[in-house]
């Protein structure tokens, strides 16, 4: 239909009585209830698909793997839903968050043990100061490894163009 005639067609269709209401398939009804958080218990009869080995990136609960034609989808019992591509993105974002948190923890631990070493040195506890300095260097080395991992992940993301990462 040419675009010029669409307005008249839509007006005519909107004024006609609605056709027969088809029953909603049970799987669609169940999934809609889960998404609306109206259905919290998942018995075997209520399976949306096959239990997957993966957890929800949002709530870390178990995921159902649902084959929907050619598409593979995931849904948790609280209603979070993901396509395969969205799962990859969510897992990647979660990995980056964990790595950033781990990096901060190592940096803070290095700074803290360095500060403790300085205090031990001021108190003439040389052996303890040396041990703390060594621990600080180990934490700094670990932080450098984590930074390299994060940098390599940013490079991979930049190469394939799937997402952009910024910290």
C-alpha positions as a printed Julia matrix, in Angstrom:
167×3 Matrix{Float64}:
   0.0     0.0    0.0
   1.35    3.45  -0.83
   2.04    5.62   2.18
  -0.59    8.12   1.04
  -3.37    5.52   1.49
  -2.23    4.24   4.89
  -4.13    6.84   6.9
  -7.49    5.88   5.35
  -6.71    2.17   5.75
  -5.78    2.59   9.42
  -8.9     4.64  10.11
 -11.09    1.96   8.46
  -9.38   -0.9   10.32
  -9.65    0.92  13.64
 -13.4     1.37  13.21
 -14.05   -2.32  12.43
 -14.84   -4.73  15.26
 -11.89   -6.67  16.58
 -11.4   -10.2   15.35
 -11.5   -13.36  17.4
  -9.29  -13.31  20.5
  -6.94  -16.25  20.37
  -5.91  -18.02  23.56
  -2.52  -17.08  24.93
  -0.15  -20.05  24.82
   0.66  -21.31  28.35
   4.41  -20.67  27.92
   3.79  -17.05  26.95
   1.35  -16.61  29.84
   3.87  -18.08  32.31
   6.73  -15.97  31.0
   4.6   -12.81  31.19
   3.7   -13.66  34.81
   7.37  -14.18  35.66
   8.31  -10.88  33.99
   5.57   -9.11  35.94
   6.82  -10.83  39.12
   3.42  -12.43  39.63
   4.89  -15.92  39.7
   7.75  -16.59  42.1
   7.8   -20.39  42.48
   9.2   -22.43  39.63
   8.02  -26.04  39.75
   8.86  -28.57  37.04
   5.47  -27.98  35.44
   6.29  -24.26  35.19
   9.54  -24.66  33.3
  10.1   -21.91  30.77
  12.86  -23.89  29.06
  15.87  -25.88  30.1
  17.77  -24.93  33.25
  21.05  -23.37  32.14
  24.48  -23.53  33.71
  24.58  -19.74  33.87
  23.38  -17.28  36.47
  21.56  -14.03  35.98
  24.01  -11.13  35.68
  21.51   -8.92  37.53
  20.48  -11.0   40.56
  22.79  -14.04  40.27
  19.84  -16.44  40.36
  19.53  -19.46  38.06
  18.54  -18.91  34.45
  16.21  -20.78  32.15
  17.45  -21.2   28.59
  14.55  -20.68  26.2
  14.66  -21.61  22.51
  12.46  -19.18  20.65
  12.67  -20.12  17.0
  16.21  -19.36  15.89
  16.81  -17.16  18.92
  18.15  -18.34  22.26
  16.95  -16.35  25.27
  17.52  -16.49  29.03
  15.18  -15.58  31.88
  15.58  -15.84  35.63
  12.81  -16.56  38.11
  12.65  -12.91  39.17
  11.92  -11.77  35.62
  15.23  -10.53  34.21
  15.46  -11.5   30.54
  18.37  -11.57  28.1
  19.04  -12.48  24.52
  22.33  -14.3   23.9
  23.93  -11.02  22.84
  22.6    -9.21  25.91
  23.96  -12.0   28.13
  27.42  -11.55  26.61
  27.27   -7.8   27.19
  25.97   -8.18  30.75
  28.62  -10.78  31.6
  31.32   -8.53  30.11
  30.1    -5.55  32.13
  29.97   -7.67  35.28
  33.53   -8.9   34.65
  34.74   -5.32  34.22
  33.03   -4.28  37.47
  34.63   -7.17  39.34
  38.07   -6.41  37.89
  37.74   -2.7   38.74
  36.71   -3.59  42.28
  39.63   -6.0   42.58
  41.99   -3.33  41.23
  40.78   -0.79  43.81
  41.12   -3.36  46.6
  44.73   -4.14  45.66
  45.6    -0.46  45.27
  44.1     0.35  48.65
  45.79   -2.61  50.28
  49.14   -1.53  48.8
  48.64    2.01  50.12
  47.53    0.76  53.52
  50.44   -1.65  53.98
  52.85    1.07  52.79
  51.41    3.4   55.42
  51.69    0.7   58.08
  55.31    0.06  57.0
  56.11    3.77  57.39
  54.64    3.76  60.9
  56.64    0.64  61.79
  59.8     2.3   60.47
  59.13    5.39  62.6
  58.78    3.09  65.6
  62.1     1.39  64.79
  60.42   -1.97  64.08
  62.55   -2.62  61.02
  61.63   -6.29  60.48
  57.91   -5.61  60.53
  58.39   -2.55  58.29
  60.29   -4.69  55.76
  57.56   -7.35  55.75
  54.88   -4.71  55.21
  56.89   -3.04  52.43
  57.19   -6.42  50.7
  53.45   -7.01  51.06
  52.82   -3.55  49.62
  55.01   -4.33  46.59
  53.13   -7.61  46.06
  49.8    -5.77  46.11
  51.14   -3.18  43.66
  52.34   -5.98  41.35
  48.92   -7.65  41.54
  47.25   -4.31  40.76
  49.48   -3.89  37.7
  48.44   -7.33  36.42
  44.78   -6.42  36.87
  45.34   -3.08  35.1
  46.9    -4.92  32.15
  43.93   -7.28  32.01
  41.52   -4.32  31.99
  43.55   -2.56  29.29
  43.59   -5.68  27.11
  39.81   -6.05  27.56
  39.32   -2.44  26.47
  41.46   -3.12  23.42
  39.41   -6.18  22.47
  36.18   -4.24  22.87
  37.55   -1.34  20.81
  38.65   -3.7   18.02
  35.33   -5.48  17.57
  33.27   -2.33  18.21
  30.6    -4.23  20.16
  30.63   -1.81  23.07
  32.63    1.11  24.31
  34.28    0.95  27.69
  35.2     3.93  29.78
  36.29    4.14  33.4
